[in-house]
Coordinates of C-alpha atoms and ligand atoms in Angstrom, one line a residue:
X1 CA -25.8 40.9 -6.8
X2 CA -29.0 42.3 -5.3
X3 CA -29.5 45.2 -6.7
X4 CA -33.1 47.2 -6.5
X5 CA -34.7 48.0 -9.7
X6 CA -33.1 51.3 -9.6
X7 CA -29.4 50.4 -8.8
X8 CA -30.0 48.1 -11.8
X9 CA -31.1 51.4 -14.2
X10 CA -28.2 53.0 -13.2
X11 CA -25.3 50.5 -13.3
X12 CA -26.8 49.8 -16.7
X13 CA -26.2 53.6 -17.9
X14 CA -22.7 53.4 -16.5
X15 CA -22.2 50.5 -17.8
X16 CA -23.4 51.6 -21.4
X17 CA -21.4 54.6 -21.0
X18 CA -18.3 52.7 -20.2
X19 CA -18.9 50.4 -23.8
X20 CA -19.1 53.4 -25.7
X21 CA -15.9 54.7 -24.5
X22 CA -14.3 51.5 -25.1
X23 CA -15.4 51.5 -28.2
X24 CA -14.7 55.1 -29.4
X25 CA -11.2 55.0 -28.1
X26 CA -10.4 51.9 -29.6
X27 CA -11.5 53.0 -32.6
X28 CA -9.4 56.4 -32.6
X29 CA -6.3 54.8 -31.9
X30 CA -6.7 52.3 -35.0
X31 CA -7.5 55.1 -37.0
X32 CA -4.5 56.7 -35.7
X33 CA -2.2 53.7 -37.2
X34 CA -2.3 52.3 -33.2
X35 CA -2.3 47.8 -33.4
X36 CA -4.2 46.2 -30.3
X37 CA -1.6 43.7 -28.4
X38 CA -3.8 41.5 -26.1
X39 CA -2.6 42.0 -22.9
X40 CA -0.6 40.7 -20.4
X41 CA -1.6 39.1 -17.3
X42 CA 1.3 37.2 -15.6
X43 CA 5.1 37.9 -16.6
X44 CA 8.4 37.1 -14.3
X45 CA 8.7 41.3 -14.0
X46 CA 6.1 44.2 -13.9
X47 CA 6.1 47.4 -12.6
X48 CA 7.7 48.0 -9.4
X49 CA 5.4 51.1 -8.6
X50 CA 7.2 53.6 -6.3
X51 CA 3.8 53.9 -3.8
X52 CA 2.8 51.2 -0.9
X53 CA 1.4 48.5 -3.5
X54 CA 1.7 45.0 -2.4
X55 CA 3.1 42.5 -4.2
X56 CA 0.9 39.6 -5.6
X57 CA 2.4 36.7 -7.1
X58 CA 1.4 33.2 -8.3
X59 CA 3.1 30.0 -8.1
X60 CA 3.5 28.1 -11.5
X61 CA 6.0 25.4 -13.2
X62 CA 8.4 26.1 -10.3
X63 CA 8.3 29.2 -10.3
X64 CA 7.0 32.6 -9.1
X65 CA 5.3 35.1 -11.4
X66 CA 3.8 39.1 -10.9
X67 CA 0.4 39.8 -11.5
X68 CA 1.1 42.9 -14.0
X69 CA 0.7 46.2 -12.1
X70 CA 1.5 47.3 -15.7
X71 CA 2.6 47.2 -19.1
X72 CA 5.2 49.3 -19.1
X73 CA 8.2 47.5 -19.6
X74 CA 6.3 45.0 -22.3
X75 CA 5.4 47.8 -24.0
X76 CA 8.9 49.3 -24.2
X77 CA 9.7 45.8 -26.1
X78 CA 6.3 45.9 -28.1
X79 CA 7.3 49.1 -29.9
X80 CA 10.4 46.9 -30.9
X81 CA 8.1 45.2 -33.1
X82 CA 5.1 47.2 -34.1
X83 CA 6.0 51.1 -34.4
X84 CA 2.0 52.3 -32.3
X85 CA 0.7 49.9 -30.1
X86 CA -2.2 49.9 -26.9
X87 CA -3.9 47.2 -25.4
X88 CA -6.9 47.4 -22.6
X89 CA -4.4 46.1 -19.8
X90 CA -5.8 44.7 -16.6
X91 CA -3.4 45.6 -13.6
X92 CA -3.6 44.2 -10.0
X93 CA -2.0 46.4 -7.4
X94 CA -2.7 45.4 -4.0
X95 CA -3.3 48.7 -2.2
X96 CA -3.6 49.8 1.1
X97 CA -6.9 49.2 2.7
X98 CA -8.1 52.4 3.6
X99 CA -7.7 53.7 0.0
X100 CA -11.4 52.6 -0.5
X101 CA -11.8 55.7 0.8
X102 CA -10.1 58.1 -2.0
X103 CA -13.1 57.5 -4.5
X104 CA -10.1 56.7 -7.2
X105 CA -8.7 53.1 -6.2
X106 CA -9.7 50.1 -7.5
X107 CA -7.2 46.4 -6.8
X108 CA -8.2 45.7 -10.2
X109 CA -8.7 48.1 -12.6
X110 CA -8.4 48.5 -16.6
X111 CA -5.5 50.8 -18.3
X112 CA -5.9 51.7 -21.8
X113 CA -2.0 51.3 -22.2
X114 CA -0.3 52.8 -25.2
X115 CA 3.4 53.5 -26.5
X116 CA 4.9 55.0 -29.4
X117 CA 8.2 54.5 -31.2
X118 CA 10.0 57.2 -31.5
X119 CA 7.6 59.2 -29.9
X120 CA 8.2 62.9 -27.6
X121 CA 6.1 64.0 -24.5
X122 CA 4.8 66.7 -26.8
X123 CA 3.5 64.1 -29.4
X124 CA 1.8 62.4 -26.6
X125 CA 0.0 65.2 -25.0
X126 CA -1.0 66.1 -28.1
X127 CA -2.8 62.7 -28.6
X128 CA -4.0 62.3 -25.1
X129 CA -5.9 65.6 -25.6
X130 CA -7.5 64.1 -28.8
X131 CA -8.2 61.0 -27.6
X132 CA -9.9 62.7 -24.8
X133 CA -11.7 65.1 -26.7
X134 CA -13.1 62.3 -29.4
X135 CA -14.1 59.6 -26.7
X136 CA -16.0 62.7 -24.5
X137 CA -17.8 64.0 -28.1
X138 CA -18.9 60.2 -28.8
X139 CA -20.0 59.5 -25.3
X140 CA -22.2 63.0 -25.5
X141 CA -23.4 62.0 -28.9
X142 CA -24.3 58.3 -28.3
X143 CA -25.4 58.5 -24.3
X144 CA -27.4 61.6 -23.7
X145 CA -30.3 59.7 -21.8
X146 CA -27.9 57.7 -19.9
X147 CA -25.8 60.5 -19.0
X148 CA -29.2 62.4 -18.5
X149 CA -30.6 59.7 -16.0
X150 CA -27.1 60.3 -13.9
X151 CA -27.7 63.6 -13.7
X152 CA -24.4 64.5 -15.6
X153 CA -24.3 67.8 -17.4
X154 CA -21.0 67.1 -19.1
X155 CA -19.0 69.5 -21.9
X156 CA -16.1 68.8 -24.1
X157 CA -12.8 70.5 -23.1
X158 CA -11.3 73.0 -25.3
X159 CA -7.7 72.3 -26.6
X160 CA -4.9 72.8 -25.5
X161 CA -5.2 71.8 -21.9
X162 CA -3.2 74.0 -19.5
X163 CA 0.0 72.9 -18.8
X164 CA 1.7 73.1 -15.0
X165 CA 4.9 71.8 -13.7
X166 CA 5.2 69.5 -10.9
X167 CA 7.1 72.3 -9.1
X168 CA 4.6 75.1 -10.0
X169 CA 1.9 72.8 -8.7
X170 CA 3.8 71.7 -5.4
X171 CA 4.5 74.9 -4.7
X172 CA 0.3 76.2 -4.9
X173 CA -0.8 73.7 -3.6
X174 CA 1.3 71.6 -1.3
X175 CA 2.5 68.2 -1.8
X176 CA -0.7 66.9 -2.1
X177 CA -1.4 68.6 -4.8
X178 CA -3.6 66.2 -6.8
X179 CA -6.8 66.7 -5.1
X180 CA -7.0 70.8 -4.8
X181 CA -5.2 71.4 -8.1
X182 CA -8.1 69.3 -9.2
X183 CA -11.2 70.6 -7.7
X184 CA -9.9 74.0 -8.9
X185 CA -9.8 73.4 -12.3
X186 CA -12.1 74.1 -15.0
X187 CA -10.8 71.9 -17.6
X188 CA -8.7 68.9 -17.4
X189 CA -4.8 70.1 -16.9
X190 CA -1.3 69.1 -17.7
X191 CA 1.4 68.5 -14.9
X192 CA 4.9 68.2 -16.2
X193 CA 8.6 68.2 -15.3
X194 CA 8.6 65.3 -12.4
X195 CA 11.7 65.6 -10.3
X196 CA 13.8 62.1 -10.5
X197 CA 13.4 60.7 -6.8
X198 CA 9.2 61.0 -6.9
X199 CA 8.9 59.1 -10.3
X200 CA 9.6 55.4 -11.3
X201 CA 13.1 54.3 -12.6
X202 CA 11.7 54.2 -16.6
X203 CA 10.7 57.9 -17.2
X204 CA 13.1 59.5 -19.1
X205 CA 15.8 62.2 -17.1
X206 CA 15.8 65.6 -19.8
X207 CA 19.1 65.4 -21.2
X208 CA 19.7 68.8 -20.9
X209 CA 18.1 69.1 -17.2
X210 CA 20.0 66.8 -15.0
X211 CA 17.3 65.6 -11.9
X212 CA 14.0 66.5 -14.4
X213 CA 11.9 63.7 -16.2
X214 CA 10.2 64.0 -19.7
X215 CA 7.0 63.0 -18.6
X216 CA 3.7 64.3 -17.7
X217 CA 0.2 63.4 -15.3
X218 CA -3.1 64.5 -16.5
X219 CA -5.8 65.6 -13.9
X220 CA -9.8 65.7 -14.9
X221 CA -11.1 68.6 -13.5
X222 CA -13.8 68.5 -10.5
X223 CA -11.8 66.7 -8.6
X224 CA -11.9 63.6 -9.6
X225 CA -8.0 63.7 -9.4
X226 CA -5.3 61.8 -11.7
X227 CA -6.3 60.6 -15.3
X228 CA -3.4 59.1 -16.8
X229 CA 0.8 59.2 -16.5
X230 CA 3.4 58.8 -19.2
X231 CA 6.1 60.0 -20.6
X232 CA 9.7 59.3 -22.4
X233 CA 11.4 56.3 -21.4
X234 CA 15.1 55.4 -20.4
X235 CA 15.6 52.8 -23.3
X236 CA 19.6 52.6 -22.7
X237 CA 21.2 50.0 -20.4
X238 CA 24.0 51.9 -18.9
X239 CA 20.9 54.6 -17.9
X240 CA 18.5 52.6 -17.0
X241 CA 20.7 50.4 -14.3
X242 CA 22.0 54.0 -13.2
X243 CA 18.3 55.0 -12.3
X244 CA 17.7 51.7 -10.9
X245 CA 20.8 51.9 -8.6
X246 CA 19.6 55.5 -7.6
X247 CA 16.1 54.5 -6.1
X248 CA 18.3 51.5 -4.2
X249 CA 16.6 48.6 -6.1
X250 CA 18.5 45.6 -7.5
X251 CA 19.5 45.7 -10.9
X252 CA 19.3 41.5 -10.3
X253 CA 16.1 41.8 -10.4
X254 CA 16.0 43.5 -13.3
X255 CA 18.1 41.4 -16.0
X256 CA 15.5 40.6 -18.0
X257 CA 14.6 44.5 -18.8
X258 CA 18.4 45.2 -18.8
X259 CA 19.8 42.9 -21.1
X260 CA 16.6 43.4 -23.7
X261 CA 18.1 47.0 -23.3
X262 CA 21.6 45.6 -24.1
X263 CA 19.7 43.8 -27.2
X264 CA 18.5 46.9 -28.4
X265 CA 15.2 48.8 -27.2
X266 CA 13.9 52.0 -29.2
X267 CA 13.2 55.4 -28.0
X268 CA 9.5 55.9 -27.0
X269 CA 6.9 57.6 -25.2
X270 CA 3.4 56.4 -24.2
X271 CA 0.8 56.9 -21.7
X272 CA -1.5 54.6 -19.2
X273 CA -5.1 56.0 -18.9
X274 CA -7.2 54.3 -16.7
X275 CA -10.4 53.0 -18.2
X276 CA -13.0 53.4 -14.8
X277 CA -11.9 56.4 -13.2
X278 CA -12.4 58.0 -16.8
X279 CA -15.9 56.6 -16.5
X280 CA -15.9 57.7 -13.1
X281 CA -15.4 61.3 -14.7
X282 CA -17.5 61.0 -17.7
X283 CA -20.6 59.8 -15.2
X284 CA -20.0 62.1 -12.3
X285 CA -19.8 58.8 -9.7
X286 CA -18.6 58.9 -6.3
X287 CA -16.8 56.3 -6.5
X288 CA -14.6 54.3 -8.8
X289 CA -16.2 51.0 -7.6
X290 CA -19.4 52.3 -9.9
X291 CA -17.5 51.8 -12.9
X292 CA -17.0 47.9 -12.6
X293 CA -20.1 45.6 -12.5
X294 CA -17.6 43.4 -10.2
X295 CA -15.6 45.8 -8.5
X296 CA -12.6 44.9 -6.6
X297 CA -12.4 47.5 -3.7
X298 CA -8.9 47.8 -1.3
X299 CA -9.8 46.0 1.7
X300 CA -13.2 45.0 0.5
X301 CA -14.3 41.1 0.4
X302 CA -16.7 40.2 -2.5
X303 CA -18.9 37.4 -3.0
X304 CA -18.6 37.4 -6.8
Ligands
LIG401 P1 0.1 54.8 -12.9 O1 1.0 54.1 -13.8 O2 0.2 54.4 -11.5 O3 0.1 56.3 -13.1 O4 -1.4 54.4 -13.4 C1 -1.9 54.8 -14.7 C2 -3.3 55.2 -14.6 O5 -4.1 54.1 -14.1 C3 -3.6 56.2 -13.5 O6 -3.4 57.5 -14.1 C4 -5.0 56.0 -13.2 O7 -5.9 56.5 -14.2 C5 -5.1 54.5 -13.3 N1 -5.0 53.9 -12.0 C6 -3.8 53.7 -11.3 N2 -4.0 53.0 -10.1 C7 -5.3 52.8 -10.0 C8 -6.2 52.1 -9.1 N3 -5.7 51.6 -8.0 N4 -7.5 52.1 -9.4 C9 -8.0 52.6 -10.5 N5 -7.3 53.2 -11.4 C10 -6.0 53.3 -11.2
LIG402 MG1 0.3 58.0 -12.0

């Protein structure tokens, strides 16, 4: 690490600013009946991600085991037990190499990672937006010289956030939406209504709209693209091996999930946020890499 005496200033106000938003959100979720689950770091199954993430694996007691990419379907089995849960979940997804470039990717990153019995989409955007609102209003209250020294002029959002569908987006702004929708907007906004082949297996199809999902992205405004996806789950077996059969993946490989369906998993609806690119936001960095005092950067070697 050699950084000059002003590198060193700087990562320090990031990292100060990062702390705080640990520390506010933790605490809004407690006082919102959430429990912290420490997380998990290797399991036989994680996320299978739909984008080009590598696998990575590690060889133990005979046998092979994922790096978590994420929570998701421990968190489906979590609520089983506790009714509001989150834990600050570190996820390893091997992306491509030239994704250094998109400002947003880190191959190790923090998700604040949350799930809710019982819970609906609208209960969780609701939260999101508070969650939001509190962490932004603590930062601003507790880290006005740090967010001074980066040059950050930074307001809270007014509730309710607009609200787009995926096919109202696509259809403004192409595809590749993420970025323009972003840069345009003054606030951070809602995109709902994912069609079923661009979304993983575990978001919930809407009953009563055969081919859309119950779930929802959140951009930050300025274009610092994506901050968090979530949604209503599948939690019933006969679904959830129908929507695994439709994106032509083995439901072999997913009898552990399936038969703790069979067992019984509730309803919910959660959200993953990531931790740095909300820094990343809150600081006005260039890059994601800022955020981390260690960063793991696609393609990138490190020396600590
Ligand atoms: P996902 O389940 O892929 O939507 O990831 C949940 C959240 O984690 C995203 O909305 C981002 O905030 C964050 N995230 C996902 N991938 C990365 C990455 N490679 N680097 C940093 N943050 C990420
Ligand atoms: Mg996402």
């Amino acid at each position: 690490m050699f950084l000059s005496d002003r590198e060193r200033e700087r990562k320090a106000a990031i990292l100060k600013v990062e702390s705080e938003v640990i520390g506010a959100a933790r605490e809004f979720l407690r006082e919102e009946g959430f429990v912290e689950l420490l997380p998990v770091i290797v399991a036989p199954l994680t996320d299978p991600l739909r984008h080009n993430t590598d696998r990575a694996l590690i060889e133990a007691y005979g046998g092979h085991w994922h790096l978590t990419r994420s929570m998701i379907f421990h968190k489906q089995a979590a609520v089983g037990v506790c009714e509001k849960i989150f834990s600050f979940s570190p996820n390893i997804r091997v992306e491509p190499p030239d994704w250094k470039e998109t400002g947003r990717h880190l191959w190790e990153f923090v998700q604040l990672d949350l799930e809710v019995r019982n819970g609906s989409r609208e209960e969780l955007m609701d939260l999101g937006e508070r969650l939001l609102v509190y962490v932004l209003s603590r930062v601003l209250a507790t880290c006005r010289a740090e967010l001074e020294a980066l040059g950050r002029e930074l307001t809270v959002p007014t509730r309710p956030f607009p609200t787009f569908t995926y096919r109202e987006a696509q259809r403004r702004f192409g595809d590749d939406y993420e970025i323009a929708l972003s840069r345009e907007a003054r606030t951070p906004v809602w995109i709902v209504d994912f069609p079923i082949d661009v979304r993983e297996f575990y978001d919930r199809e809407d009953p009563e709209r055969p081919g859309i999902l119950l779930d929802m992205d959140l951009l930050y405004p300025e274009g610092y693209g994506e901050a968090l996806s979530g949604g209503e789950r599948e939690y019933l077996p006969e679904r959830i091996r129908r929507r695994i059969e439709l994106q032509g993946l083995d439901p072999a490989q997913y009898r552990a999930l399936l038969s703790l369906a069979e067992e019984g998993l509730p309803p919910s609806a959660g959200f993953g946020i990531g931790v740095e690119r909300l820094v990343r936001y809150i600081c006005g960095l260039p890059h994601v890499a800022e955020a981390r005092l260690f960063p793991r950067v696609p393609g990138e070697l490190s020396l600590i």
